[in-house]
Coordinates of C-alpha atoms in Angstrom, one line a residue:
M9 CA 19.1 5.4 50.7
A10 CA 19.6 8.9 48.2
A11 CA 20.1 12.3 50.6
P12 CA 16.5 13.8 50.9
G13 CA 15.7 16.3 47.9
K14 CA 18.7 14.9 46.7
V15 CA 17.4 12.1 43.0
A16 CA 19.9 9.0 43.4
A17 CA 22.1 8.6 40.4
F18 CA 20.9 6.7 37.6
R19 CA 23.4 2.9 37.5
L20 CA 23.1 0.2 35.3
P21 CA 21.9 -3.1 36.9
P22 CA 24.8 -5.7 36.1
L23 CA 24.9 -6.8 32.7
P24 CA 26.8 -9.2 30.5
T25 CA 29.8 -7.7 28.7
I26 CA 30.0 -6.4 25.4
G27 CA 32.2 -9.5 24.1
E28 CA 29.6 -11.4 26.0
I29 CA 26.7 -10.2 24.0
I30 CA 29.2 -9.8 21.0
K31 CA 29.4 -13.8 21.6
L32 CA 25.6 -14.3 22.9
F33 CA 24.1 -13.4 19.9
R34 CA 27.0 -14.6 17.4
L35 CA 27.5 -10.7 16.2
K36 CA 30.6 -10.6 13.4
A37 CA 31.5 -7.1 12.0
L38 CA 30.5 -7.3 8.4
K39 CA 33.5 -5.2 6.7
Q40 CA 30.7 -4.4 3.8
L41 CA 29.6 -2.4 6.0
S42 CA 32.5 -1.0 7.3
Q43 CA 31.9 -2.3 11.3
N44 CA 34.1 -1.7 13.5
F45 CA 33.1 -3.1 17.5
L46 CA 34.4 -0.5 20.1
L47 CA 34.7 -2.5 23.7
D48 CA 36.8 -0.5 25.5
L49 CA 34.0 1.0 28.3
R50 CA 36.8 3.8 29.4
L51 CA 37.0 4.7 25.8
T52 CA 33.3 5.1 25.9
D53 CA 33.1 6.9 28.2
K54 CA 35.3 9.2 26.8
I55 CA 33.8 9.6 23.9
V56 CA 30.1 11.1 26.0
K57 CA 32.3 13.1 27.9
Q58 CA 33.7 15.5 25.1
A59 CA 29.4 15.4 24.1
G60 CA 29.4 17.4 27.7
E61 CA 27.1 17.7 30.5
L62 CA 24.9 15.2 29.5
K63 CA 22.3 14.9 32.4
N64 CA 18.1 14.8 31.9
A65 CA 19.8 15.3 28.2
H66 CA 17.6 14.0 25.3
V67 CA 20.2 11.7 23.2
C68 CA 20.2 10.2 19.5
E69 CA 23.1 7.7 19.2
V70 CA 23.6 6.4 15.3
G71 CA 24.5 3.0 14.7
P72 CA 24.9 1.6 18.8
G73 CA 25.6 -2.0 16.8
P74 CA 26.7 -4.2 19.9
G75 CA 26.0 -1.2 22.7
G76 CA 29.4 -0.5 24.1
I77 CA 29.1 3.9 23.8
T78 CA 24.7 3.2 24.7
R79 CA 25.9 1.8 28.5
S80 CA 28.5 5.0 28.8
I81 CA 24.9 7.8 27.4
L82 CA 22.6 6.1 30.0
S83 CA 25.3 5.8 32.7
A84 CA 25.9 9.6 32.1
G85 CA 21.8 9.7 33.1
V86 CA 20.0 11.2 30.3
E87 CA 16.4 11.4 30.7
Q88 CA 16.0 9.5 27.1
L89 CA 18.1 7.7 24.6
L90 CA 17.1 7.4 21.0
L91 CA 18.6 4.5 19.4
I92 CA 19.0 4.5 15.0
E93 CA 20.7 1.4 14.2
K94 CA 20.0 -0.4 10.5
D95 CA 21.5 -3.8 11.5
A96 CA 18.5 -6.2 13.0
R97 CA 20.9 -8.1 14.1
F98 CA 22.5 -6.0 17.0
I99 CA 18.4 -5.5 18.1
P100 CA 18.2 -8.7 20.4
G101 CA 21.6 -6.8 22.7
L102 CA 20.0 -3.3 22.5
Q103 CA 16.4 -4.8 24.2
I104 CA 18.4 -6.2 27.0
L105 CA 20.0 -2.6 27.7
S106 CA 16.0 -1.0 27.0
E107 CA 14.8 -3.3 30.0
A108 CA 18.4 -2.3 32.2
A109 CA 16.3 1.1 31.8
P110 CA 13.2 1.2 31.9
G111 CA 11.3 3.7 30.5
K112 CA 14.3 5.7 29.1
V113 CA 15.4 3.7 25.8
H114 CA 13.7 3.5 22.4
I115 CA 15.1 1.9 19.8
V116 CA 14.3 2.8 15.7
H117 CA 15.3 -0.5 13.1
G118 CA 16.3 2.3 10.4
D119 CA 18.8 4.2 7.9
I120 CA 20.1 7.3 9.2
L121 CA 20.5 8.9 6.0
T122 CA 16.7 8.2 5.9
Y123 CA 15.3 8.9 8.8
K124 CA 13.2 12.1 9.5
M125 CA 14.4 14.1 12.6
E126 CA 12.2 16.8 12.7
K127 CA 10.3 14.2 15.2
A128 CA 12.3 12.4 17.6
F129 CA 12.5 14.5 20.3
P130 CA 10.0 16.6 22.5
K131 CA 8.2 19.8 21.0
H132 CA 9.6 21.5 24.3
L133 CA 13.3 20.9 24.1
K134 CA 12.9 24.0 21.2
K135 CA 15.0 26.5 21.8
N136 CA 15.5 29.7 19.7
W137 CA 18.7 29.8 17.3
E138 CA 20.0 32.5 19.2
D139 CA 19.7 30.5 22.2
E140 CA 22.0 28.0 23.9
P141 CA 22.0 24.6 22.4
P142 CA 19.0 22.8 23.3
N143 CA 19.0 20.2 25.2
I144 CA 19.5 17.2 23.0
H145 CA 22.8 15.7 21.5
I146 CA 23.4 13.1 19.4
I147 CA 26.7 10.5 19.4
G148 CA 28.0 8.6 17.1
N149 CA 30.7 5.7 16.3
L150 CA 29.7 5.6 12.2
P151 CA 30.9 3.4 9.9
F152 CA 33.2 4.8 7.6
C153 CA 31.1 4.3 4.6
V154 CA 28.6 6.8 6.1
S155 CA 30.3 9.2 8.2
T156 CA 31.2 12.4 5.2
P157 CA 28.1 11.5 3.4
L158 CA 25.9 11.8 6.9
I159 CA 28.2 14.5 7.8
I160 CA 27.6 16.4 4.6
K161 CA 23.8 15.6 5.0
W162 CA 23.4 17.7 8.7
L163 CA 25.8 20.1 7.5
E164 CA 22.7 21.2 4.6
N165 CA 20.2 20.8 8.1
V166 CA 22.5 23.1 10.1
S167 CA 22.2 25.8 7.4
K168 CA 18.4 25.2 6.5
R169 CA 17.6 24.4 10.2
D170 CA 15.6 21.6 9.8
G171 CA 16.3 18.1 10.4
P172 CA 17.8 17.7 14.0
F173 CA 18.1 21.5 14.1
I174 CA 14.8 22.1 14.3
Y175 CA 15.4 22.1 17.9
G176 CA 18.1 24.5 17.5
R177 CA 22.3 24.4 17.7
T178 CA 22.2 21.0 18.9
Q179 CA 25.6 19.3 19.5
M180 CA 27.2 16.5 17.5
T181 CA 29.8 14.1 19.2
L182 CA 30.9 11.7 15.9
T183 CA 33.7 9.3 15.3
F184 CA 35.4 10.0 11.5
Q185 CA 38.8 8.4 9.9
K186 CA 41.1 10.1 10.8
E187 CA 42.2 11.5 7.9
V188 CA 38.6 12.8 7.9
G189 CA 39.0 14.6 10.9
E190 CA 41.8 16.4 10.0
R191 CA 39.9 17.7 7.1
L192 CA 37.0 18.2 9.2
T193 CA 39.4 20.9 10.9
A194 CA 42.0 22.0 8.6
N195 CA 43.3 25.6 8.8
P196 CA 44.2 28.1 5.9
G197 CA 47.7 26.4 4.5
S198 CA 47.3 22.8 5.7
K199 CA 47.4 20.6 2.8
Q200 CA 44.5 18.5 4.9
R201 CA 42.8 21.9 3.6
S202 CA 39.5 20.3 1.7
R203 CA 35.8 21.0 0.8
L204 CA 34.8 19.4 3.7
S205 CA 37.1 21.9 5.8
I206 CA 34.8 24.9 4.4
M207 CA 31.5 23.0 4.4
A208 CA 32.0 22.4 8.3
Q209 CA 33.2 25.2 9.6
H210 CA 31.6 28.1 8.3
L211 CA 28.7 26.4 9.6
C212 CA 29.8 25.1 13.3
T213 CA 32.8 25.4 16.2
V214 CA 34.7 21.9 15.0
E215 CA 36.9 20.2 17.7
N216 CA 38.6 17.6 16.8
C217 CA 38.6 16.2 20.4
F218 CA 41.0 13.4 20.4
V219 CA 42.4 9.7 18.4
I220 CA 41.6 6.6 19.3
P221 CA 44.1 3.7 18.0
G222 CA 42.8 1.5 15.9
Q223 CA 44.4 -1.9 17.8
A224 CA 41.1 -0.5 20.5
F225 CA 39.0 -1.9 17.4
V226 CA 37.6 -5.2 17.0
P227 CA 38.4 -5.7 13.6
K228 CA 40.7 -3.5 14.3
P229 CA 40.7 -1.0 11.7
E230 CA 43.6 0.1 8.5
V231 CA 43.4 3.3 10.5
D232 CA 42.8 5.2 13.4
V233 CA 39.7 7.5 14.8
A234 CA 39.1 10.6 15.2
V235 CA 36.3 12.0 17.5
V236 CA 34.6 14.8 16.7
H237 CA 32.6 17.7 18.2
F238 CA 30.0 20.2 16.6
T239 CA 28.2 23.1 17.9
P240 CA 26.8 25.0 15.3
L241 CA 27.3 28.8 15.3
V242 CA 24.5 31.9 15.0
Q243 CA 25.0 33.5 12.0
P244 CA 27.2 31.5 9.3
K245 CA 30.8 32.4 8.2
I246 CA 29.0 32.4 4.7
Q247 CA 25.4 33.9 4.6
Q248 CA 24.5 31.9 1.4
P249 CA 22.2 29.1 0.5
F250 CA 23.8 26.1 0.7
E251 CA 23.7 24.6 -2.7
L252 CA 25.4 28.1 -3.7
V253 CA 28.2 27.3 -1.3
E254 CA 28.7 23.3 -1.6
K255 CA 29.1 24.6 -5.9
V256 CA 31.4 26.8 -5.2
V257 CA 33.5 25.2 -2.7
Q258 CA 33.3 22.2 -4.9
S259 CA 34.1 23.8 -8.3
V260 CA 37.2 25.1 -6.5
F261 CA 38.7 22.3 -4.8
Q262 CA 38.5 20.3 -8.5
F263 CA 42.0 20.6 -9.1
R264 CA 43.0 21.4 -5.5
R265 CA 47.0 21.4 -6.7
K266 CA 46.7 24.2 -9.3
Y267 CA 46.0 27.5 -8.8
C268 CA 42.0 28.3 -7.4
F269 CA 41.5 30.3 -10.7
R270 CA 41.7 26.5 -12.9
G271 CA 39.0 25.0 -10.6
I272 CA 36.1 28.8 -10.9
E273 CA 36.9 28.5 -14.4
T274 CA 35.0 25.3 -13.8
L275 CA 31.2 27.5 -12.9
F276 CA 30.9 29.0 -16.0
P277 CA 30.2 28.2 -19.6
E278 CA 32.9 27.8 -22.4
N279 CA 31.8 31.2 -23.4
G280 CA 32.8 33.9 -21.4
R281 CA 35.0 31.6 -19.2
L282 CA 38.3 33.4 -19.1
K283 CA 36.2 37.1 -19.0
R284 CA 33.8 36.1 -16.3
T285 CA 36.3 33.8 -14.3
E286 CA 38.2 37.4 -14.2
Q287 CA 35.2 38.9 -13.1
L288 CA 34.5 36.9 -10.1
M289 CA 38.3 36.8 -8.8
M290 CA 38.9 40.5 -9.2
T291 CA 35.3 41.6 -7.7
A292 CA 36.2 38.9 -4.4
N293 CA 40.1 40.4 -4.4
V294 CA 40.7 37.1 -4.7
D295 CA 45.1 36.0 -6.2
P296 CA 44.0 33.9 -8.7
T297 CA 48.0 32.1 -8.6
L298 CA 46.6 30.8 -4.4
R299 CA 45.7 26.9 -4.9
P300 CA 42.8 26.0 -2.7
F301 CA 44.0 25.0 0.3
Q302 CA 45.3 28.4 0.5
L303 CA 42.5 30.5 1.1
S304 CA 41.1 31.9 4.1
M305 CA 37.1 31.6 5.0
S306 CA 36.9 35.0 4.5
Q307 CA 37.5 34.8 0.8
F308 CA 35.5 31.5 0.4
R309 CA 32.6 34.0 1.4
N310 CA 33.8 37.2 -0.7
L311 CA 34.2 34.2 -3.9
C312 CA 30.4 33.2 -3.1
N313 CA 29.5 36.4 -2.3
A314 CA 29.9 37.4 -5.6
Y315 CA 29.2 34.3 -7.6
R316 CA 26.0 35.1 -6.0
K317 CA 25.3 38.2 -7.5
M318 CA 27.0 36.9 -11.0
C319 CA 23.4 34.0 -10.7
D320 CA 21.6 36.5 -9.6
E321 CA 22.4 38.5 -13.2
D322 CA 22.5 35.4 -14.7
P323 CA 20.1 33.0 -13.1
S324 CA 20.9 30.3 -15.9
L325 CA 24.6 30.1 -13.9
F326 CA 23.8 28.3 -11.3
V327 CA 22.5 25.2 -13.9
F328 CA 25.2 25.0 -15.5
N329 CA 26.9 21.6 -15.1
Y330 CA 30.7 22.2 -16.2
R331 CA 31.0 18.0 -16.1
E332 CA 27.9 18.2 -18.7
E333 CA 29.3 20.7 -20.5
L334 CA 32.4 18.0 -21.1
R335 CA 30.4 15.2 -22.0
Q336 CA 28.3 16.9 -24.2
K337 CA 31.7 18.7 -26.2
K338 CA 33.0 14.9 -25.9
M339 CA 30.2 12.9 -27.8
T340 CA 29.5 16.1 -30.2
S341 CA 33.3 16.0 -31.5
L342 CA 33.5 11.8 -31.7
P343 CA 32.5 10.2 -35.1
E344 CA 29.9 7.4 -34.9
S345 CA 31.9 4.9 -35.0
T346 CA 34.5 5.1 -32.1
G347 CA 31.4 4.5 -30.2
Q348 CA 32.5 4.9 -26.2
P349 CA 34.3 7.5 -25.8
E350 CA 37.7 7.2 -23.3
Q351 CA 38.0 9.1 -20.3
T352 CA 40.0 12.2 -20.7
E353 CA 42.7 13.7 -18.5
E354 CA 40.4 16.2 -17.4
E355 CA 37.4 14.3 -16.9
N356 CA 39.4 11.6 -14.6
Q357 CA 40.8 15.0 -12.4
L358 CA 37.0 15.8 -11.3

C-alpha cells in the first residue's frame, strides 16, 4: 500500500513482450516505410529519459509501431499519452497497451504530416512563449523517410507558434539517421553544417543526446541512429519570417562546395544579379569567399536582414525563382525539333 499522502507510482501489469506482440499479430517491418523496431526496453527507457521529467505530463508519441517506447513513456508516469500511428497493422497491439493503462492512452490512426495538433492537448496546459516549456512532450522513433520533412514542418510551426507549439515551447525528443543528427547540431566549419543546421539552431536549442547502434534495431538498418532533443528558443536567432530564412539558407547551400556568393547569386534575376549580390554581401558584411559551411549564425542573420530590406524595396525579389529562370532560359534557346532539353550541370547541382 502507498504511504499516506502519496500517490502510488503507475506500473504496467504483466504484458506480452514486444517480440511476442510482433509474433502474435504477425508484424513485419516494411522496407518501403523505412520501419525498424526497437525491442530493447533499456534503450527505449534511455530515449524517454532524454525527454526530461514526464510525471503527470501529456505526451504525443509519433509512430509507436509495436509499442516499445510507448511502454517506457507509460512507465514514466504520464498523465495522458496520444499515439499517432499511420500503419493500421500496429493498432491491435497498441490497444493492448491502452487497456493496460485505463484512461491514459488515446490512439489515432493517422499521418503525423497531416494531423492537426492544435487541439491535441487540453487548453489549460498552454503557457506564454516566454515562460518555461509546457508539460507537453513529443517523442518518436521516426521512420527515416519522414524524419527530415517532419522536422522542417515542425520548425516552421515553432517559427509561427502554431501546431504543437500553440501551447508554448513544446519540447521534442526524436530519432534520426546518425548523419542527420550530426547535421542538426553541426557548428560553423563542420563539413556536416547544412541548411538543416541553420533552420534548427536558429529556432531551437538542439542537443544530440546519444547514438543507438544499428544492430539494436530489427531489421538492422544500414546506419546508426541519433536521439536528438529540441527546446524552442524564446527568441529566434534570426528574426525574420520562416519562408524568408529558408529561402536565403537554401540558396546559400545550393553550391556548398563553392564560395557562398555563388549561392547568394541565385536570389536575384539575371538582370542586375552581380550588382545586387555585391550589395547584399556588403550590407551583411559577409566575406564572399567563405564556403557556406563556414558561415556563422550571425552572418546568416545579417544576410537575411539585408535580403529582407531589399525585398521590402522591391517585392518582386521574394517571388523570384532561380530554377524557373534557368528552365525558361533553356526552353527559349532550344530549337523546336530538339524536344526535351537535357539537364545542365548547374541544374544537376541544384
